[in-house]
XYZ file of C-alpha atoms in Angstrom:
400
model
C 111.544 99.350 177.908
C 111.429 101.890 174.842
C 112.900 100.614 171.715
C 115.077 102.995 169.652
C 116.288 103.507 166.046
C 119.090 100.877 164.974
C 122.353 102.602 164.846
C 125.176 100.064 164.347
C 126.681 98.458 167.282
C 130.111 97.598 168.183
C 130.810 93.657 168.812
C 128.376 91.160 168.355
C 124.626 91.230 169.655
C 123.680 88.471 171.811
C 119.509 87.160 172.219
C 119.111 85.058 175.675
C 116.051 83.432 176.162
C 116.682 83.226 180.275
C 119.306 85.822 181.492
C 118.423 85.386 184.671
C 119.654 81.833 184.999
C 122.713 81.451 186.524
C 124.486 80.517 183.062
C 122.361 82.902 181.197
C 123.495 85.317 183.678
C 127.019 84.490 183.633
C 126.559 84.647 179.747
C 125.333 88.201 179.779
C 127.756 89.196 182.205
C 130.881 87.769 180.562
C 129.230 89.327 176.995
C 129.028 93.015 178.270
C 132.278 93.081 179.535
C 133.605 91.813 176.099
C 131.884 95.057 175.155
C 128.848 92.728 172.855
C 125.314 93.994 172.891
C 122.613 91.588 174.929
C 119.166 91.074 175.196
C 118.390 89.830 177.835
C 115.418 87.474 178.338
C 113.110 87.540 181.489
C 110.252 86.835 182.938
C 107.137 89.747 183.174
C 107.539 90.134 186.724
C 111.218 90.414 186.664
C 110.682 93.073 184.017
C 108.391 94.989 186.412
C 110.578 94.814 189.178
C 113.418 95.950 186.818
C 111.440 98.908 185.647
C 110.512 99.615 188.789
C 113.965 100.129 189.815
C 115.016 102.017 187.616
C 114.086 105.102 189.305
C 116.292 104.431 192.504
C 119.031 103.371 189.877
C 119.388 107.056 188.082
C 119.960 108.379 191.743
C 123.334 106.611 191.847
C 124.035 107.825 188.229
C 127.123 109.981 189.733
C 128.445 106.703 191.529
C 127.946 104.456 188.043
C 132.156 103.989 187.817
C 132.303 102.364 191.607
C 129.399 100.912 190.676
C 130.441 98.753 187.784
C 133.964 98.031 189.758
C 131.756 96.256 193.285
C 129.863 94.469 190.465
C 132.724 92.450 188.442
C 133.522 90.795 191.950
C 131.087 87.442 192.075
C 130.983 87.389 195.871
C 129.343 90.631 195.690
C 126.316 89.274 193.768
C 123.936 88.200 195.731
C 120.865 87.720 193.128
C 120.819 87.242 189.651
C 118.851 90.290 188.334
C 118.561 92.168 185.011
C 119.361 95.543 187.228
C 122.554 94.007 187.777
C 122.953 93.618 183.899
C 122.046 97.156 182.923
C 123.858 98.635 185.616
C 126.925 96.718 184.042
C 126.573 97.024 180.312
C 124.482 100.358 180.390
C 122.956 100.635 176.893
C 124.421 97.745 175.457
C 121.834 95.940 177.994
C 117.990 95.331 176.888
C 115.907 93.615 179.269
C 113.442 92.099 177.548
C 110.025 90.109 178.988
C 110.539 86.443 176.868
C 108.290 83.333 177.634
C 109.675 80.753 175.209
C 106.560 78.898 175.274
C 104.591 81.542 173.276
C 105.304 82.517 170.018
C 104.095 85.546 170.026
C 106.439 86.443 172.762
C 109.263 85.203 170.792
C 108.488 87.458 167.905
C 107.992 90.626 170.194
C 111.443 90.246 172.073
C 113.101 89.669 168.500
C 111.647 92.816 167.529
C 112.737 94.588 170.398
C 116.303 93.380 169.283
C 116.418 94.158 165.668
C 115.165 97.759 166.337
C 117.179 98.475 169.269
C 120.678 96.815 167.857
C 119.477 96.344 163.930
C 120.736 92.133 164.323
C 120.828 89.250 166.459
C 124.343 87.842 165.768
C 124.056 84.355 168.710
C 120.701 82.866 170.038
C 121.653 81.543 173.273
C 118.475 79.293 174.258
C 118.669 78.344 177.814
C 115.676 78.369 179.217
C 115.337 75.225 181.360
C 112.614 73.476 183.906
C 113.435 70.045 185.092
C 110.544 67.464 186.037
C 112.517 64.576 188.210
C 110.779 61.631 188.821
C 110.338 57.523 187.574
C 108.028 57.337 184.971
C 105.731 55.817 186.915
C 105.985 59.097 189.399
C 105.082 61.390 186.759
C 101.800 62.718 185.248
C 100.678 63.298 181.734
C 100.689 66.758 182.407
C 104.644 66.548 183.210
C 105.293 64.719 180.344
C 103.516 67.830 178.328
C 105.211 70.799 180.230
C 108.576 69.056 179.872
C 108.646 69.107 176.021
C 106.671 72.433 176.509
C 109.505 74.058 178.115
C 112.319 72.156 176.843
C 111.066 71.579 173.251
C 108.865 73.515 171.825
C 110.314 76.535 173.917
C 113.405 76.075 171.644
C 111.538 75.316 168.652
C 109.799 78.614 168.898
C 112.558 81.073 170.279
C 114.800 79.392 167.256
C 112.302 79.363 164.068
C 111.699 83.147 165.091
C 115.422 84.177 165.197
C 116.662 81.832 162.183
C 113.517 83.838 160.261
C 115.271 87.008 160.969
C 119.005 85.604 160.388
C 117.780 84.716 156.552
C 115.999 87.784 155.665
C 118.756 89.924 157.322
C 121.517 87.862 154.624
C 124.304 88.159 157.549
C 124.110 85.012 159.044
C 124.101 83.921 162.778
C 125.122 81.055 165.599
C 122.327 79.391 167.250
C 122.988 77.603 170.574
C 121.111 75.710 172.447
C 121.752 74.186 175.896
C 120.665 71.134 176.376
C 122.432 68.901 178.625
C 124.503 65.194 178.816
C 121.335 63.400 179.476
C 120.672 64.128 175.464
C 123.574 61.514 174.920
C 123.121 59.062 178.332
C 120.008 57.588 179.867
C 119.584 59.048 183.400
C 117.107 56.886 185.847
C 114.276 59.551 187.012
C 115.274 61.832 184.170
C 113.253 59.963 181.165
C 111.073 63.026 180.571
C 114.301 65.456 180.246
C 115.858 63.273 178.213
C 113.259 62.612 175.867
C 112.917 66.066 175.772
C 116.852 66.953 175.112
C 117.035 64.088 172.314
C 114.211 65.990 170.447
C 115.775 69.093 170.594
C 119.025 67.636 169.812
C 117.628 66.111 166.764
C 115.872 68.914 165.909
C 119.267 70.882 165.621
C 121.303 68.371 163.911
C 118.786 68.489 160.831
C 118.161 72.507 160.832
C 121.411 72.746 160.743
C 121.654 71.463 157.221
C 118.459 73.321 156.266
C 120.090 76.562 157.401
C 123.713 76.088 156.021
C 123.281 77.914 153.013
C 122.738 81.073 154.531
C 125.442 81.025 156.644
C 123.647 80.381 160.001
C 125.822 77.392 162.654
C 123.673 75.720 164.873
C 125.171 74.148 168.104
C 124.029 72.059 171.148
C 125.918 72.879 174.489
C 125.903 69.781 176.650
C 127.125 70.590 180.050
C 126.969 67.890 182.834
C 123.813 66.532 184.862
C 124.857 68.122 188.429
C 125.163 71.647 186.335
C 121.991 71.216 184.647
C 119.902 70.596 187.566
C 121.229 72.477 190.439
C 120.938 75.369 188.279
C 117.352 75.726 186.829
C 113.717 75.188 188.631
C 112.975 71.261 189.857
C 110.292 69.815 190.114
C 109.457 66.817 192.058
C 106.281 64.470 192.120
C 105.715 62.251 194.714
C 107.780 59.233 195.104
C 106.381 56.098 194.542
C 107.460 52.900 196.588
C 109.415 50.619 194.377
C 107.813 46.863 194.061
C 109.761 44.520 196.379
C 112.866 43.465 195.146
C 112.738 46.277 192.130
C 116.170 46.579 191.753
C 116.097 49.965 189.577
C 117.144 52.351 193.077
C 120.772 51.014 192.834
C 122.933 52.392 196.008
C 125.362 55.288 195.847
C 127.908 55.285 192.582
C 130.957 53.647 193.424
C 133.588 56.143 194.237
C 137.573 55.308 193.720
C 140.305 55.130 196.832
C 140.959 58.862 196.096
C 137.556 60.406 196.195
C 137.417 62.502 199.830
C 134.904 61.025 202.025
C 133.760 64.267 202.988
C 131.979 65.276 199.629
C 128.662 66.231 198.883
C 126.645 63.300 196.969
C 125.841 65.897 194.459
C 129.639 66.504 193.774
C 129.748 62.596 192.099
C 126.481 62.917 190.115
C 126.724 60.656 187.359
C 124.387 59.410 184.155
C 124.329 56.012 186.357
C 123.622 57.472 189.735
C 120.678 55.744 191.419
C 117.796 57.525 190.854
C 116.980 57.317 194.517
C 120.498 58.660 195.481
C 119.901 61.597 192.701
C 116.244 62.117 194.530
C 117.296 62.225 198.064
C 119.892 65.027 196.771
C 117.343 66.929 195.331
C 115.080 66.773 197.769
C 117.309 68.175 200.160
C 118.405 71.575 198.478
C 115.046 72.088 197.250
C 113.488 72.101 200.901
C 115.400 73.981 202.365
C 114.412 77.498 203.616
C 114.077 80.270 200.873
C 113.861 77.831 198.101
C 111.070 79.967 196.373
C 108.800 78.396 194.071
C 109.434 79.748 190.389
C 106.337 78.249 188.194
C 102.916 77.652 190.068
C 100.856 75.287 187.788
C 97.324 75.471 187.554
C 95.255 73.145 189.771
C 94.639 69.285 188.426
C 91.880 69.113 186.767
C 88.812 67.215 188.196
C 88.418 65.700 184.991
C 92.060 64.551 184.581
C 92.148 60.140 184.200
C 96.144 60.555 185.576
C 95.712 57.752 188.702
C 98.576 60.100 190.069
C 97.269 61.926 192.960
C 96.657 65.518 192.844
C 99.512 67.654 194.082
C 101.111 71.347 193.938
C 102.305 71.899 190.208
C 105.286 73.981 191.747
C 109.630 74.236 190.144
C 111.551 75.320 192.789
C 115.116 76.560 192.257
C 117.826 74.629 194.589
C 118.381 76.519 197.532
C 122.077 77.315 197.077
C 123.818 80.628 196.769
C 124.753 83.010 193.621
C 127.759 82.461 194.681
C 127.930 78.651 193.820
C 125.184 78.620 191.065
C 127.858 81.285 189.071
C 130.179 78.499 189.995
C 128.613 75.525 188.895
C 128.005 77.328 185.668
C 131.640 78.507 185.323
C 133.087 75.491 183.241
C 129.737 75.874 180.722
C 130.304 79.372 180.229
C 133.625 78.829 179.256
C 133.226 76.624 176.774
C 130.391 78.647 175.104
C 132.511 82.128 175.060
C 135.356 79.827 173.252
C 133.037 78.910 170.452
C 130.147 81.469 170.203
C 130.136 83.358 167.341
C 133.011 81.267 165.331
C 132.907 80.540 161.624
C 132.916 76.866 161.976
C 131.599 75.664 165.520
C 131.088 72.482 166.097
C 127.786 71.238 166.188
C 127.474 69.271 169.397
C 130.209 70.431 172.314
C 130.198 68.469 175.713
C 130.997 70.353 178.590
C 133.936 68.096 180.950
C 133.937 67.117 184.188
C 131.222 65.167 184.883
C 132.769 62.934 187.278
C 134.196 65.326 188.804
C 137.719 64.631 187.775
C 140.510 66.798 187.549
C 140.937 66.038 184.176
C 137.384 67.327 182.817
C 136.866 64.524 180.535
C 134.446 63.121 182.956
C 131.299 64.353 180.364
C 133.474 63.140 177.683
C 134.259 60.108 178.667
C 130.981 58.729 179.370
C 129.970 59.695 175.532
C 132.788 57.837 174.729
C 131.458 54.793 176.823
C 128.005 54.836 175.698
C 129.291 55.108 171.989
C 131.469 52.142 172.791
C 128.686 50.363 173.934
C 126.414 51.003 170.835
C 129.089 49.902 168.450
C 129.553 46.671 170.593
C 125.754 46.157 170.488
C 125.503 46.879 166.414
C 128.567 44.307 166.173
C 126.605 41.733 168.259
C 123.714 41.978 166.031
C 125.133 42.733 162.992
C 124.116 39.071 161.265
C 120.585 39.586 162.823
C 120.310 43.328 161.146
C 121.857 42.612 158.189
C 119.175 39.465 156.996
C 116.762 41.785 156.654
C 118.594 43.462 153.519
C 116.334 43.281 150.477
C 118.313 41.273 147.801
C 120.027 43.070 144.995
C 118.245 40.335 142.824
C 114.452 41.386 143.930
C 115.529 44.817 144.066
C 116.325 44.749 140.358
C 113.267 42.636 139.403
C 111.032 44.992 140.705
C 112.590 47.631 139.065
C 112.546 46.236 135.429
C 108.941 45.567 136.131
């Protein structure tokens, strides 16, 4: 990777933290052939190996127009690679090496951008690690790495690029993936959600920090199923429930139309039995050629987590390009329609959770849980409300 002098750029430039995620991917992809700019986030070794290739690449420099044609067809993918990218967008692609978690890292890939394009126009920040698993199934340590990843990942990857936004005076869209367990409770998933209400939070109050300057913030929400099945996993051992424990609910109940013949993973929903949800998992993670992603370091001997020691490993769910670029396809959708815009909205909720035809299935089950919080304020409104201060003390004190 050699930077170069900015020139300007035709279309808009586009940072992604993890372009070789399936979305990410499909993100990049769908960017370059809209004839946008990308720089495209990776890890060090997938760097290497791209640099590395790059070599064999100029060989086939004659063949680049056939090239680009076998390329747009998804069932000819059969990894998601930056040498796919660059092959596709030629100089309009910049791999870049990006870990979220450091700083430093941020600020070098941002660099990398600004002089090679002169601007970062959208932030897509989609790097994602999920660590599955009842609370009482999870370390310390996986409470840490979860925020690490999902939190302060964004955190860092967004206060560098907002930095440059401001200074720059041209504005910018910020978007950050996040997913529907930021707006349900998911049993096994406390840790991601936790993590996915902070960043959520985090967002809605930049956003009015940033407004003046013209940079949109916006959290992308697609569904649970998408989410998982298309980032690392990682699963702790499970522990047995008490007897009687009634939190491993069976299977969610399906309607007289749902085919029989489904995968369990095709009616994921925020009240899925975490068991269910577990057993799922468990199955596309084990199977042959699901390669481990993120090694952890070793527990420490000196750790006081009563959770035995274990491999620290994510594994990607062992399912094809194929289907990962379709899981993906309703999420990338939705961001192409509103990346970019002058007025995005600032929280967008990918359908089809349920699996429906209709696609409100994400939708819907906001709409519930809202339901149910205005029900519960109702309820308690008599209770909340005696705690008001009365106008009468309040003016008391203040002629005092």
């Amino acid at each position: 990777m050699s930077p170069t002098s900015s020139a300007p750029v035709q279309g808009k430039v586009w940072l992604i933290t993890s372009a070789t995620s399936p979305l990410g991917f499909s993100i990049a992809r769908q960017a370059l052939r809209n004839g946008d700019s990308v720089v495209a986030g990776c890890t060090a070794e997938e760097h290497v190996a791209w640099k590395d290739s790059c070599a064999a690449d100029e060989n086939a420099t004659a063949n680049n127009t056939k090239s680009h044609s076998r390329l747009d067809a998804d069932e000819d993918i059969q990894s998601l690679n930056v040498g796919i990218l660059t092959r596709l967008g030629g100089a309009n692609c910049l791999p870049v090496p990006l870990s979220t978690k450091a700083l430093t890292s941020c600020q070098t890939a941002l660099a990398y951008a600004v002089t090679t394009f002169g601007r970062v126009d959208i932030l897509l920040s989609c790097t994602s690690h999920t660590y599955y698993g009842a609370l009482g199934e999870c370390s310390d340590w996986h409470a840490r790495e979860q925020f690490e990843v999902s939190y302060f990942g964004t955190l860092n990857i967004v206060k560098t690029v907002i930095k440059e936004m401001r200074e720059k005076g041209t504005g910018g869209h910020i978007m950050c993936v996040t997913s529907l367990a930021a707006q349900t409770g998911t049993p096994g998933l406390s840790l991601l959600t936790a993590a996915h209400h902070a960043v959520e939070g985090f967002i809605d109050a930049l956003a009015y920090e940033v407004a003046p300057f013209n940079i949109r913030l916006t959290n992308v929400e697609p569904s649970i199923m998408t989410y998982i099945l298309t980032n690392p996993v990682h699963l702790p051992p499970e522990a047995p429930p008490d007897e009687g424990e009634p939190i491993h609910q069976e299977k969610a109940p399906r309607s007289e139309e749902d085919d029989e013949d489904d995968e369990d993973y095709e009616h994921l929903t925020p009240q899925m039995g975490a068991r269910n949800l577990r057993k799922m998992l468990e199955s596309v993670t084990a199977r042959p050629g699901s390669e481990a992603s993120t090694p952890g370091d070793p527990r420490s001997p000196s750790s006081t987590d009563s959770v035995s020691p274990f491999p620290r490993v994510l594994k990607y769910p062992n399912i094809s390009a194929a289907m990962h670029l379709e899981l993906v396809a309703e999420t990338v959708k939705v961001i192409m329609a509103v990346a970019g815009k002058e007025n995005p909205p600032g929280r967008i909720i990918v359908g089809g959770e349920d699996g429906g035809e209709d696609g409100e299935g994400g939708v819907q089950s906001v709409k519930e849980r809202m339901k149910a919080v205005s029900e519960e304020l109702e309820e308690f409104l008599e209770c909340a409300m005696s705690a008001d201060v009365p106008n009468a003390v309040v003016d008391e004190q203040g002629e005092e």
